[in-house]
Every structure is written in C-alpha cells, then in structure tokens.
Amino acid sequence: MEETVTAGQLRERGNTLFQAGDHGAALAAYTRALSLCQAGPERAVLHRNRAACYLKLEDYAKAEADASKAIEADGRDMKALFRRSQALQKLGRLDQAVSDLQRCVSLEPKNKAFQEALRALGSSMHEKMKTMSCTDSKVEQMFQILLDPQEKDVDKKQKAAQNLIVLAREEAGAEKIFQSDGVQLLTQLLDTAKADLMLAALRTLVGLCSGHRSRSMAILTELGSSRLSAVLGVEHEQVSLAACNLLHVMFDSLKEGMQKDFRGKEDAVVLDSSKEQKVLIKDLLELLPLEGASAHGRDNALNLLIKVVPRKSPKDINNSMSLWVIDQGLKKILEVGSTVCGTPGSLPVTENSRMSASVLLSKLYDDLKCDAERENFHHLCEDYVRSWFEGQELAGKLRAIQTVSCLLQGPSEAGNRVLELEGIMDCILSLCASVCEAHQLVAVEALIHAADKAKRASFITANGVSLLKEIYKHSEKDSIRIRALVGLCKLGSAGGTDFSMKQFAEGSTEKLAKQCRKWLCNEAIDAGTRRWAVEGLAYLTFDADVKEEFVEDKAAMQAMFQLTKSEDRNVLYAVASTLVNCTNSYDHEEPDPQMLELAKYAKQHIPEQHPKDKPDFVKRRVRKLLTAGVVSALACVVKSENPALTNACRELISRVFLALVAETEDRGSVVAQGGGKALIPLSLEGTEVGQTKAAQALAKITITSNPEMAFPGERIYEVVRPLVSLLHLQRSGLENFEGLMALTNLAGISERLRQKILKERAVPMIEGYMFEEHELIRLAATECMCNMAMSKEVQELFLDEGSDRLKLMVLYSGEEDEKLRRAASGTLAMLTALHPPICKRIPQVTVHWLEILQALLLSPSAELQHRGAVVVMNMMAAAREVAELLIASEMLEILTVLAKDRDKPRVAQAAQESLERAVQYGLIQPHPGQQ
C-alpha cells in the first residue's frame, strides 16, 4: 500500500522518473523520500538528486542549495560539486563555480568532462573581466561630463546620461557604477533639482536595483527613503513617474530579487528586508496628506501602494503588511478620498486621485481574513467620518459625505456602514438642493453611489427620485444635470434585465439614454463630466430598446471608445458594464419550465426576457460593435498600466471578448484588431471567472484560426497555460471540450509546443477526460492525446507498468463511434510507428486486440482500414513473435485480400509490406512468381 512506502522505494521511483524525463514528478518523489529519511548519507544522496531535478527545471537557486547540503555531508561528493558549479554558473557567480570545478578536477584529474567545463568557465571569466575593465573608464567619463558645471554642451550631457542608463542595465556596468561611489554621484545629480539630470539618476538607479536585493538595500540606506518620497512628490510629472518606477523596482528586489546576488555574501548582509519595506511604505503614506506634494506625485504614491501592499495571492497566508498599513495609514488614504476640490485647504488632486484611493481601500479590505480584522477597518472608517461630520461646519460635512462616496466606490460594505450613521443620509438629500454647484456635486454623487446598494435603494427611491427629477429638469449646470440623470438611471434600472420590472413610464429610459448619448458626443463638455453619461448608459442598457438604439448611434459608440483612452480612469468600469449589457454577456440561467409553472401557480414574480434580447438581436449588436472598433478600444485598455483596471473590470472585459468571438466568422476580425494579444493577460490575472472567460475566448480562436497566425512568434506559447486551465474539473463541460480542442490544434504544430503542454502538466488531465461519459469530450481528449503522442515522453507513458493507457487506446479502436475509432486507431498507428516497443505490448493489454485489428481492416471506411493496416504493418516489423501471433490468425487471409485491392492503394501497400515481412520471417511461403 502507498502508506507503507519507504524512502528507498521513493528514491528508486524518483530515479526511474528522472530517467524517463519527468523531472517534476522525480522532484516530488525525492522530496517525499526526504520527509521519511533520517540517515545522513541517504539524505545527502536525495539532496544531490534533487539538485539534478532543479537544474533540469531551471530553478538554479534551489539546485545550489540542495547541492550545498549534499556537500556538507561529504565534501568529496563530485556529483554534488559539479551540480553546484553548474547552478552557480547560471546564477552568475562565476568565481564560486570555478572553485567547485577546480575541486572536482583535483579529486578526479583524468575526468575530461570536468577539464572541459573548467576551460569553458575560465574563458567566460576572462570575457567578464575584460568587459569590466573596459567599463571602468566609461563610467568615470560619464560622471565627469554630467557633474561638470562648466560643461555647456547639452547634447553631450544628454548622450552621457543615456550611456549611463544603458551601462546600468548590464550587470558589469551596474556593478562598476556601484563600486565606483556611483550612488553618491547619482545623489549629487538628484540634488541638482534639474529635471534632465534627475531623470538620468533615477533611471540609472533602476538598473542598479533591478533584481539585486543587496544593492537595493545599500542604495536605500545611502539615499534614504524620505529623499526618494520627496522626489516622488515633485511637480515635474516625468521625474515623479521615474521615482515611482525606481521605488517599485526596489520593492520587487527587496521582496524577491536574488537572481544576480552572491547568496553567501548577501545573506551575511541582509537577513530580512521587511523593516526597509515598511520604512518605504511609511514615507509613501506620509506623502498622501502632505499639502506640498504634487497631485500626480500623490497619484503615483497611491498606485505604488496598490501594487506592493496587498498579497499577490490568497494562498499567501501572511497579510501583515495590509494590517500594518490599515493601522498606520488608513486615515491618510481617506484624506485623499475625502478631498473636496475647490474648498479652502483642499489637497492638490487629479481627477483620478479619489478613484485610486477607492481602489487601494478596496484592495486592503479584500486582503483581510477574518471578521475581527474587518470590524477594525469599519471602526476606523466610521471614526474618520464622524470626526468630519459631528460638530463641524458645512465644509466638514462635505468632507464626510465625500468620504462616504469614496468608500461606496471601493469597499462598499464599509461604505454602507458609514452611510447608516445618524444624519448622513438626511444631509446628502438636503445638500442635493443646495444653490452652490460644488456642494450639490458632492451630494448628488454620493446619492448616485448610494443608489447602487440594494439596502439603500428603496429608501432613496422613496426620498431621492423626485429630488433628482427636480434637479435634472431645473438645474442650469450640465455638470449637475448629468449626475442627476445618472442617479435616475440607476434607480430606473433596478429591475435589471427583467422586462416586467419597469421603474419608469414607458419610453422614459429611451429618453434618458438619448440625453446621455447627446452629452457623450458633446466634445465641448469636459471628459470628466462626459464620463457620467457612460455611467448612465451602463445602467440604462439593461433595457434592450436602449441597447438597440445605442449600437445604431455610431458617433456615441466612437465617443465612448475615445473616452477609454482619456486619463479619467473612472470611466473604464462604466464602459465595460455598458458593453457587457449590449452583448448580453452577463450570467443568465434559463429557468426550469417546471419551476416556472410552480411560480405562476404560487403567483410569484417571474422574470421576463425582452424580445430584443433574443440571440439574433444580440448577434447583430455584436457585429455593429465590431464594426465600430470595440476590440481596438478594449485592447488599448488592457495594454495600459491602469490602476482602474481592477479585477472586476478585467472580468467584464473578458465577458465582452467571449461574446465577441461567439460566432466563428467574427474571430478573424477580433484577432486582426488585437483581441488575441489582449486576451492573454486577461486569462492570467484577475478573478477566476474572468480568467476562465478569457481562456475560453482564446480556445475558440485557437480552434478555428491558424494559431501561428493568431498568436505570432513567442505569443503562441503564452496561450498554453490558459488553455490548460480549462481542463480543471471545476470548469464546465463546454469549457473542457473547447480547451481540449484548442490544445489538440497546438499539439499538432511543433515539438516545442508539445513540451510546453507537458510542462504545464496537462497530460494527466487529458487522460482523465478520455474516460468521460460525454462522447464529444471523450473524442476531443483522444484526438488531443493522438497529437501529444508525437512526443517521446508521451510515447514512454504508454509503456508504464500498471497503466491502462495503451489498453484504453486499443479498446477505443473497436468502439462503435466511428470518430472515436478514427482518433484511437490513428494514435495507435502513430505510436507503433514512432515507438516499436509498444507493438510488443499490444497483445498483452487485452484479449480482444486481434479481433479489434481485424474489425479495422474489414471496416467499410477506407480511413479506418488504412489505420488498421499501418498498425498491423508496424507490429509485423517490430518482432517475429508478434508477427507469428498475427499470421496464425485469420489476419493472413484478410491481408492477402487487401494486398490485391487496387481501389485502395494505401491500404494495399501496407498489407503487401506486412506479407513481405512474414515471408522474411519464414512464416509463409512467397507467392509463386515472387522473388
């Protein structure tokens, strides 16, 4: 039984797997053996074997660590020394690699492999030293030019700055700059306060810090995080962005970057970088409420916090950084979120600052793991809102209401909690009628965001609709009217896609939508205000009549797509929501007919679908969106590094793409406009639903298009992982089927693609679906395995002891389903041709093997006959004993008849070759007249 397996047995299993080329499985076997093994010498061997696995898997840091453990046990272990030298060489630590190789040569002087490796490594060392010495004079020259106050030649200075940046991107140049007091000189460039020199310094520092933790630590110590955050807050936008980029690189290096470091040297210097990370984050938080910081500097600080603070994955159990930021800086983030532009003492912000604050708050809230952590978050938010609302003048109440809006757009649970504080809702409603435009704007926006939340919607419907109608009809300011209209749109769409749940009188939604489209197309109105028109459409397009009118309005569609390219990040979610509605790509389940009857009997409400939401209408809307350029607009959104491109937004865009590729004839157009490229990042990042929708869209494209044209160059290899994700058991049958079909297409292209599929561990999943009850999924899996069988590793799997793979393929060759027989017999034909040992195994896997082969040869299908004839021909050629079994049966008569069939030359040729082989073995006499 598996429970009683020993470390020795696991080691042997690992050795077998390693020899078969399954390095991942071998690694797992050795790791498990280590957990069971206590003896020192045995553990050393296991560490040495694991090092070999890690080398094959290109994880050189772990290969070096395991080899070192083996060497600690036995300093004369040549295999471990050689493996460590290989790992060190890949890690760039050439001097240490040489030391290990020299030890190998001294232990075994006549070993030519060791001698050759040492000679090659010596040559690499010489080249590196040559590069370093050549770099020395270049670095000194660049700094002299840049720091010389007498140097007036601007072009010369610009060239020197560019050369310095390029030098820092190469390890030799980066190390030379660092060793030559470069950081101190770069600090002098930063202190000049001249934008061009500051940019050169920051971009050079990026090269020094990229992927190098110890250098990042030293640079941070010398520069000081407060100096870096001060540079982040400068007015010059490019300098601020460059500082943001440097800080991001530093964070990455402090967390992970060890590719270029000397491990022994680094670990002595740096044990834990969390303290330094906290210092950097603290300075970023301090920058947020700082009045002297620039608006874009504040945005950059928020965007950086969004990227570096929350956990990358829920699998990482440590959320201490998020908890620390909430305790230290939640109120500082809320300071940005509560800013009311144009009021005395308000912080300088951009139109994106409050949205970025909402995104950060949302990510921090999502990173919390338990009710106690969430309760603390709520209390801090409530305390902050009360501090502005209670006992304060109007300015304070406006700040409180703005905070409510910020929270409702981010962590909406926290927004709902503060919305219920005493007096908040009444204050919002009363300020909606204010004569001051700025005050009215704040209140109306808060009312709109509150109307999103189901808990408050009935209260607002009762108290707010008449007020919003009054504002919409009588306000002289478009900025106010458009927001009031959006509030009405939200309340008017409460029934969603349910045709029977109309909030307003017949035709009202179309009138509101017409006004939204009119504002959207009016370029005289600023983009920030026009964005609200899209917000309105995002709600109104639940109505199919509105969808139909919108896709007929080319100017409105173009204006909306143009807004996605604007700097207003708030617009993305609204655009994506509108497109989801127009393409009907939201989730909707067909109701069970029996349940409908029961609901009617019980007089319960039954959702109704609008007649214009039927498939033909949706298909026409998709075509009109494609013609208007929807793919290019969405591709631009995905390509841009935009904090507003949240996971929820990614999911909506993925849904739209899946709807756009639903029809085969539209897929070429989607690929031509950049849809294929955009889908890859969407399938790798975001919500699970979003990733799956994007992966399914990729599968549809891969099934019907030439994958090498749809995903040119290296991009085709990036498609494999999303497609494999469709094979997981939690995916639907359709997703499984389309994933298998797409992988079949890729597996037939090249060995490199098959290797990528193998590396993603797809083969066991493909095999699993070969047992699926659904005939189409079973067929797709078998066809996929047929193409994968062109790989040597897969061929070997069919010979594994105790495996039913080959038996299944033989049995499927005898199934009634002709397509399944064709796929299985094609796989057998390929396997027996490429891997002759399989021919000997076929008679052992099932007693029915002979009748299955005979049935193939007697099939009315010429294709099945040919595949059967090729299998028999390969088996006859493989071994005399297999040929004897075949010839001793009725197979001889069948082959004799087929060899004379002139109507099927390919079948006749294979049958003739089988008979000739039988003659060579002396199993039959040649036909009279034959040589």
PDB file of C-alpha atoms in Angstrom, residues 720-908:
ATOM      1  CA  VAL A 720      -0.907  27.121 -23.450  1.00  0.00           C
ATOM      2  CA  ARG A 721      -1.361  27.823 -19.715  1.00  0.00           C
ATOM      3  CA  PRO A 722      -4.811  29.484 -20.073  1.00  0.00           C
ATOM      4  CA  LEU A 723      -5.983  26.596 -22.279  1.00  0.00           C
ATOM      5  CA  VAL A 724      -4.765  24.003 -19.767  1.00  0.00           C
ATOM      6  CA  SER A 725      -6.695  25.868 -17.032  1.00  0.00           C
ATOM      7  CA  LEU A 726      -9.910  24.968 -18.916  1.00  0.00           C
ATOM      8  CA  LEU A 727      -9.248  21.273 -18.203  1.00  0.00           C
ATOM      9  CA  HIS A 728      -9.676  21.613 -14.436  1.00  0.00           C
ATOM     10  CA  LEU A 729     -12.588  19.635 -13.015  1.00  0.00           C
ATOM     11  CA  GLN A 730     -14.454  22.702 -11.741  1.00  0.00           C
ATOM     12  CA  ARG A 731     -14.803  24.014 -15.298  1.00  0.00           C
ATOM     13  CA  SER A 732     -17.961  23.311 -17.328  1.00  0.00           C
ATOM     14  CA  GLY A 733     -18.189  20.530 -19.914  1.00  0.00           C
ATOM     15  CA  LEU A 734     -18.154  23.079 -22.764  1.00  0.00           C
ATOM     16  CA  GLU A 735     -15.007  24.733 -21.351  1.00  0.00           C
ATOM     17  CA  ASN A 736     -13.332  21.302 -21.014  1.00  0.00           C
ATOM     18  CA  PHE A 737     -14.280  20.431 -24.589  1.00  0.00           C
ATOM     19  CA  GLU A 738     -13.059  23.706 -26.095  1.00  0.00           C
ATOM     20  CA  GLY A 739      -9.817  23.553 -24.072  1.00  0.00           C
ATOM     21  CA  LEU A 740      -9.118  20.044 -25.395  1.00  0.00           C
ATOM     22  CA  MET A 741      -9.911  21.037 -28.999  1.00  0.00           C
ATOM     23  CA  ALA A 742      -7.605  24.061 -28.805  1.00  0.00           C
ATOM     24  CA  LEU A 743      -4.754  22.038 -27.247  1.00  0.00           C
ATOM     25  CA  THR A 744      -5.197  19.423 -29.994  1.00  0.00           C
ATOM     26  CA  ASN A 745      -4.584  22.165 -32.552  1.00  0.00           C
ATOM     27  CA  LEU A 746      -1.474  23.423 -30.727  1.00  0.00           C
ATOM     28  CA  ALA A 747      -0.065  19.922 -30.096  1.00  0.00           C
ATOM     29  CA  GLY A 748      -0.115  19.253 -33.838  1.00  0.00           C
ATOM     30  CA  ILE A 749       2.104  22.254 -34.634  1.00  0.00           C
ATOM     31  CA  SER A 750       5.536  21.601 -33.086  1.00  0.00           C
ATOM     32  CA  GLU A 751       7.512  19.601 -30.528  1.00  0.00           C
ATOM     33  CA  ARG A 752       8.278  22.780 -28.599  1.00  0.00           C
ATOM     34  CA  LEU A 753       4.558  23.411 -28.103  1.00  0.00           C
ATOM     35  CA  ARG A 754       4.039  19.796 -27.023  1.00  0.00           C
ATOM     36  CA  GLN A 755       6.852  20.248 -24.496  1.00  0.00           C
ATOM     37  CA  LYS A 756       5.135  23.383 -23.174  1.00  0.00           C
ATOM     38  CA  ILE A 757       1.865  21.430 -22.769  1.00  0.00           C
ATOM     39  CA  LEU A 758       3.778  18.675 -20.947  1.00  0.00           C
ATOM     40  CA  LYS A 759       5.441  21.234 -18.684  1.00  0.00           C
ATOM     41  CA  GLU A 760       2.008  22.588 -17.714  1.00  0.00           C
ATOM     42  CA  ARG A 761       1.134  19.011 -16.538  1.00  0.00           C
ATOM     43  CA  ALA A 762      -1.775  18.729 -18.930  1.00  0.00           C
ATOM     44  CA  VAL A 763      -1.297  15.065 -19.957  1.00  0.00           C
ATOM     45  CA  PRO A 764      -2.885  13.503 -16.805  1.00  0.00           C
ATOM     46  CA  MET A 765      -5.893  15.836 -17.248  1.00  0.00           C
ATOM     47  CA  ILE A 766      -6.203  14.935 -20.948  1.00  0.00           C
ATOM     48  CA  GLU A 767      -6.104  11.250 -19.983  1.00  0.00           C
ATOM     49  CA  GLY A 768      -8.796  11.795 -17.366  1.00  0.00           C
ATOM     50  CA  TYR A 769     -11.186  13.167 -19.995  1.00  0.00           C
ATOM     51  CA  MET A 770     -10.630  10.067 -22.172  1.00  0.00           C
ATOM     52  CA  PHE A 771     -12.862   8.266 -19.619  1.00  0.00           C
ATOM     53  CA  GLU A 772     -15.547  10.989 -19.741  1.00  0.00           C
ATOM     54  CA  GLU A 773     -19.115   9.820 -20.363  1.00  0.00           C
ATOM     55  CA  HIS A 774     -19.861  12.696 -22.742  1.00  0.00           C
ATOM     56  CA  GLU A 775     -18.888  11.340 -26.165  1.00  0.00           C
ATOM     57  CA  LEU A 776     -17.660  14.670 -27.605  1.00  0.00           C
ATOM     58  CA  ILE A 777     -15.355  15.354 -24.635  1.00  0.00           C
ATOM     59  CA  ARG A 778     -14.042  11.769 -24.778  1.00  0.00           C
ATOM     60  CA  LEU A 779     -13.377  12.151 -28.505  1.00  0.00           C
ATOM     61  CA  ALA A 780     -11.634  15.534 -28.084  1.00  0.00           C
ATOM     62  CA  ALA A 781      -9.376  14.107 -25.349  1.00  0.00           C
ATOM     63  CA  THR A 782      -8.460  11.109 -27.529  1.00  0.00           C
ATOM     64  CA  GLU A 783      -7.659  13.362 -30.513  1.00  0.00           C
ATOM     65  CA  CYS A 784      -5.535  15.572 -28.227  1.00  0.00           C
ATOM     66  CA  MET A 785      -3.642  12.527 -26.942  1.00  0.00           C
ATOM     67  CA  CYS A 786      -3.101  11.448 -30.561  1.00  0.00           C
ATOM     68  CA  ASN A 787      -1.213  14.671 -31.308  1.00  0.00           C
ATOM     69  CA  MET A 788       0.619  14.624 -27.953  1.00  0.00           C
ATOM     70  CA  ALA A 789       1.803  11.073 -28.762  1.00  0.00           C
ATOM     71  CA  MET A 790       4.272  12.571 -31.234  1.00  0.00           C
ATOM     72  CA  SER A 791       6.425  13.409 -28.175  1.00  0.00           C
ATOM     73  CA  LYS A 792       8.902  10.820 -26.934  1.00  0.00           C
ATOM     74  CA  GLU A 793       7.904  11.411 -23.282  1.00  0.00           C
ATOM     75  CA  VAL A 794       4.249  10.670 -24.038  1.00  0.00           C
ATOM     76  CA  GLN A 795       5.156   7.533 -26.002  1.00  0.00           C
ATOM     77  CA  GLU A 796       7.062   6.271 -22.963  1.00  0.00           C
ATOM     78  CA  LEU A 797       3.961   6.776 -20.789  1.00  0.00           C
ATOM     79  CA  PHE A 798       2.125   4.110 -22.821  1.00  0.00           C
ATOM     80  CA  LEU A 799       4.685   1.535 -21.640  1.00  0.00           C
ATOM     81  CA  ASP A 800       4.379   2.347 -17.920  1.00  0.00           C
ATOM     82  CA  GLU A 801       3.810  -0.729 -15.761  1.00  0.00           C
ATOM     83  CA  GLY A 802       0.315  -0.874 -14.308  1.00  0.00           C
ATOM     84  CA  SER A 803      -1.005   1.753 -16.722  1.00  0.00           C
ATOM     85  CA  ASP A 804      -4.189   1.237 -18.768  1.00  0.00           C
ATOM     86  CA  ARG A 805      -3.324   3.921 -21.338  1.00  0.00           C
ATOM     87  CA  LEU A 806      -2.471   1.511 -24.151  1.00  0.00           C
ATOM     88  CA  LYS A 807      -5.368  -0.815 -23.295  1.00  0.00           C
ATOM     89  CA  LEU A 808      -7.814   2.082 -23.495  1.00  0.00           C
ATOM     90  CA  MET A 809      -6.467   3.159 -26.885  1.00  0.00           C
ATOM     91  CA  VAL A 810      -6.803  -0.400 -28.255  1.00  0.00           C
ATOM     92  CA  LEU A 811     -10.342  -0.780 -26.888  1.00  0.00           C
ATOM     93  CA  TYR A 812     -11.396   2.619 -28.263  1.00  0.00           C
ATOM     94  CA  SER A 813     -10.178   1.438 -31.695  1.00  0.00           C
ATOM     95  CA  GLY A 814     -13.011  -1.094 -31.509  1.00  0.00           C
ATOM     96  CA  GLU A 815     -15.795   1.270 -30.329  1.00  0.00           C
ATOM     97  CA  GLU A 816     -18.989   1.832 -32.344  1.00  0.00           C
ATOM     98  CA  ASP A 817     -18.430   5.620 -32.517  1.00  0.00           C
ATOM     99  CA  GLU A 818     -16.536   5.964 -35.810  1.00  0.00           C
ATOM    100  CA  LYS A 819     -14.917   9.310 -34.898  1.00  0.00           C
ATOM    101  CA  LEU A 820     -13.592   7.859 -31.657  1.00  0.00           C
ATOM    102  CA  ARG A 821     -12.314   4.756 -33.511  1.00  0.00           C
ATOM    103  CA  ARG A 822     -10.583   7.021 -36.024  1.00  0.00           C
ATOM    104  CA  ALA A 823      -8.841   9.039 -33.296  1.00  0.00           C
ATOM    105  CA  ALA A 824      -7.790   5.991 -31.269  1.00  0.00           C
ATOM    106  CA  SER A 825      -6.597   3.933 -34.259  1.00  0.00           C
ATOM    107  CA  GLY A 826      -4.698   6.993 -35.549  1.00  0.00           C
ATOM    108  CA  THR A 827      -2.942   7.231 -32.182  1.00  0.00           C
ATOM    109  CA  LEU A 828      -2.080   3.501 -32.329  1.00  0.00           C
ATOM    110  CA  ALA A 829      -0.728   3.895 -35.869  1.00  0.00           C
ATOM    111  CA  MET A 830       1.498   6.746 -34.720  1.00  0.00           C
ATOM    112  CA  LEU A 831       2.642   5.058 -31.503  1.00  0.00           C
ATOM    113  CA  THR A 832       3.532   1.773 -33.217  1.00  0.00           C
ATOM    114  CA  ALA A 833       5.494   3.652 -35.913  1.00  0.00           C
ATOM    115  CA  LEU A 834       7.398   6.001 -33.571  1.00  0.00           C
ATOM    116  CA  HIS A 835       7.923   3.650 -30.625  1.00  0.00           C
ATOM    117  CA  PRO A 836       8.257  -0.026 -31.711  1.00  0.00           C
ATOM    118  CA  PRO A 837       8.333  -1.486 -28.124  1.00  0.00           C
ATOM    119  CA  ILE A 838       4.601  -0.606 -27.968  1.00  0.00           C
ATOM    120  CA  CYS A 839       3.946  -3.169 -30.726  1.00  0.00           C
ATOM    121  CA  LYS A 840       5.065  -5.991 -28.405  1.00  0.00           C
ATOM    122  CA  ARG A 841       2.844  -4.729 -25.593  1.00  0.00           C
ATOM    123  CA  ILE A 842      -0.431  -4.574 -27.590  1.00  0.00           C
ATOM    124  CA  PRO A 843      -1.121  -8.367 -27.459  1.00  0.00           C
ATOM    125  CA  GLN A 844      -0.683  -8.246 -23.664  1.00  0.00           C
ATOM    126  CA  VAL A 845      -3.149  -5.459 -22.837  1.00  0.00           C
ATOM    127  CA  THR A 846      -6.454  -7.116 -23.854  1.00  0.00           C
ATOM    128  CA  VAL A 847      -7.623 -10.471 -25.219  1.00  0.00           C
ATOM    129  CA  HIS A 848      -9.709  -8.579 -27.781  1.00  0.00           C
ATOM    130  CA  TRP A 849      -6.702  -6.966 -29.527  1.00  0.00           C
ATOM    131  CA  LEU A 850      -6.788  -9.304 -32.533  1.00  0.00           C
ATOM    132  CA  GLU A 851     -10.497  -9.002 -33.258  1.00  0.00           C
ATOM    133  CA  ILE A 852     -10.258  -5.186 -32.918  1.00  0.00           C
ATOM    134  CA  LEU A 853      -7.461  -5.038 -35.513  1.00  0.00           C
ATOM    135  CA  GLN A 854      -9.359  -7.417 -37.816  1.00  0.00           C
ATOM    136  CA  ALA A 855     -12.504  -5.265 -37.487  1.00  0.00           C
ATOM    137  CA  LEU A 856     -10.463  -2.194 -38.512  1.00  0.00           C
ATOM    138  CA  LEU A 857      -9.150  -3.972 -41.608  1.00  0.00           C
ATOM    139  CA  LEU A 858     -12.673  -5.108 -42.564  1.00  0.00           C
ATOM    140  CA  SER A 859     -14.262  -1.698 -41.945  1.00  0.00           C
ATOM    141  CA  PRO A 860     -16.230  -0.087 -44.814  1.00  0.00           C
ATOM    142  CA  SER A 861     -14.274   3.133 -44.053  1.00  0.00           C
ATOM    143  CA  ALA A 862     -11.094   3.354 -46.150  1.00  0.00           C
ATOM    144  CA  GLU A 863      -9.573   5.634 -43.497  1.00  0.00           C
ATOM    145  CA  LEU A 864     -10.091   3.112 -40.686  1.00  0.00           C
ATOM    146  CA  GLN A 865      -8.830   0.307 -42.940  1.00  0.00           C
ATOM    147  CA  HIS A 866      -5.656   2.250 -43.660  1.00  0.00           C
ATOM    148  CA  ARG A 867      -5.005   2.978 -39.968  1.00  0.00           C
ATOM    149  CA  GLY A 868      -5.567  -0.673 -39.063  1.00  0.00           C
ATOM    150  CA  ALA A 869      -3.256  -1.794 -41.893  1.00  0.00           C
ATOM    151  CA  VAL A 870      -0.498   0.576 -40.690  1.00  0.00           C
ATOM    152  CA  VAL A 871      -0.792  -0.730 -37.096  1.00  0.00           C
ATOM    153  CA  VAL A 872      -0.524  -4.336 -38.342  1.00  0.00           C
ATOM    154  CA  MET A 873       2.414  -3.436 -40.625  1.00  0.00           C
ATOM    155  CA  ASN A 874       4.266  -1.789 -37.695  1.00  0.00           C
ATOM    156  CA  MET A 875       3.570  -4.787 -35.421  1.00  0.00           C
ATOM    157  CA  MET A 876       4.799  -7.234 -38.081  1.00  0.00           C
ATOM    158  CA  ALA A 877       8.025  -5.212 -38.415  1.00  0.00           C
ATOM    159  CA  ALA A 878       8.600  -4.902 -34.646  1.00  0.00           C
ATOM    160  CA  ALA A 879       9.248  -8.538 -33.683  1.00  0.00           C
ATOM    161  CA  ARG A 880       8.940 -12.062 -35.127  1.00  0.00           C
ATOM    162  CA  GLU A 881       6.913 -13.336 -32.144  1.00  0.00           C
ATOM    163  CA  VAL A 882       4.271 -10.619 -32.675  1.00  0.00           C
ATOM    164  CA  ALA A 883       4.169 -11.412 -36.409  1.00  0.00           C
ATOM    165  CA  GLU A 884       3.601 -15.108 -35.563  1.00  0.00           C
ATOM    166  CA  LEU A 885       0.541 -14.239 -33.465  1.00  0.00           C
ATOM    167  CA  LEU A 886      -0.900 -12.155 -36.306  1.00  0.00           C
ATOM    168  CA  ILE A 887      -0.220 -14.673 -39.095  1.00  0.00           C
ATOM    169  CA  ALA A 888      -1.550 -17.609 -37.043  1.00  0.00           C
ATOM    170  CA  SER A 889      -4.998 -15.985 -37.143  1.00  0.00           C
ATOM    171  CA  GLU A 890      -7.435 -15.015 -39.907  1.00  0.00           C
ATOM    172  CA  MET A 891      -5.282 -11.938 -40.392  1.00  0.00           C
ATOM    173  CA  LEU A 892      -3.307 -13.709 -43.148  1.00  0.00           C
ATOM    174  CA  GLU A 893      -6.423 -14.122 -45.308  1.00  0.00           C
ATOM    175  CA  ILE A 894      -7.533 -10.530 -44.695  1.00  0.00           C
ATOM    176  CA  LEU A 895      -4.076  -9.152 -45.601  1.00  0.00           C
ATOM    177  CA  THR A 896      -3.930 -11.308 -48.738  1.00  0.00           C
ATOM    178  CA  VAL A 897      -7.280  -9.909 -49.956  1.00  0.00           C
ATOM    179  CA  LEU A 898      -6.394  -6.306 -49.082  1.00  0.00           C
ATOM    180  CA  ALA A 899      -2.995  -6.521 -50.823  1.00  0.00           C
ATOM    181  CA  LYS A 900      -4.845  -7.037 -54.127  1.00  0.00           C
ATOM    182  CA  ASP A 901      -7.347  -4.155 -53.663  1.00  0.00           C
ATOM    183  CA  ARG A 902      -6.415  -1.673 -56.395  1.00  0.00           C
ATOM    184  CA  ASP A 903      -9.157   0.773 -55.333  1.00  0.00           C
ATOM    185  CA  LYS A 904      -7.349   1.438 -52.033  1.00  0.00           C
ATOM    186  CA  PRO A 905      -3.639   1.738 -52.913  1.00  0.00           C
ATOM    187  CA  ARG A 906      -2.509   2.940 -49.447  1.00  0.00           C
ATOM    188  CA  VAL A 907      -4.222   0.005 -47.701  1.00  0.00           C
ATOM    189  CA  ALA A 908      -2.899  -2.443 -50.317  1.00  0.00           C
TER     190      ALA A 908
END
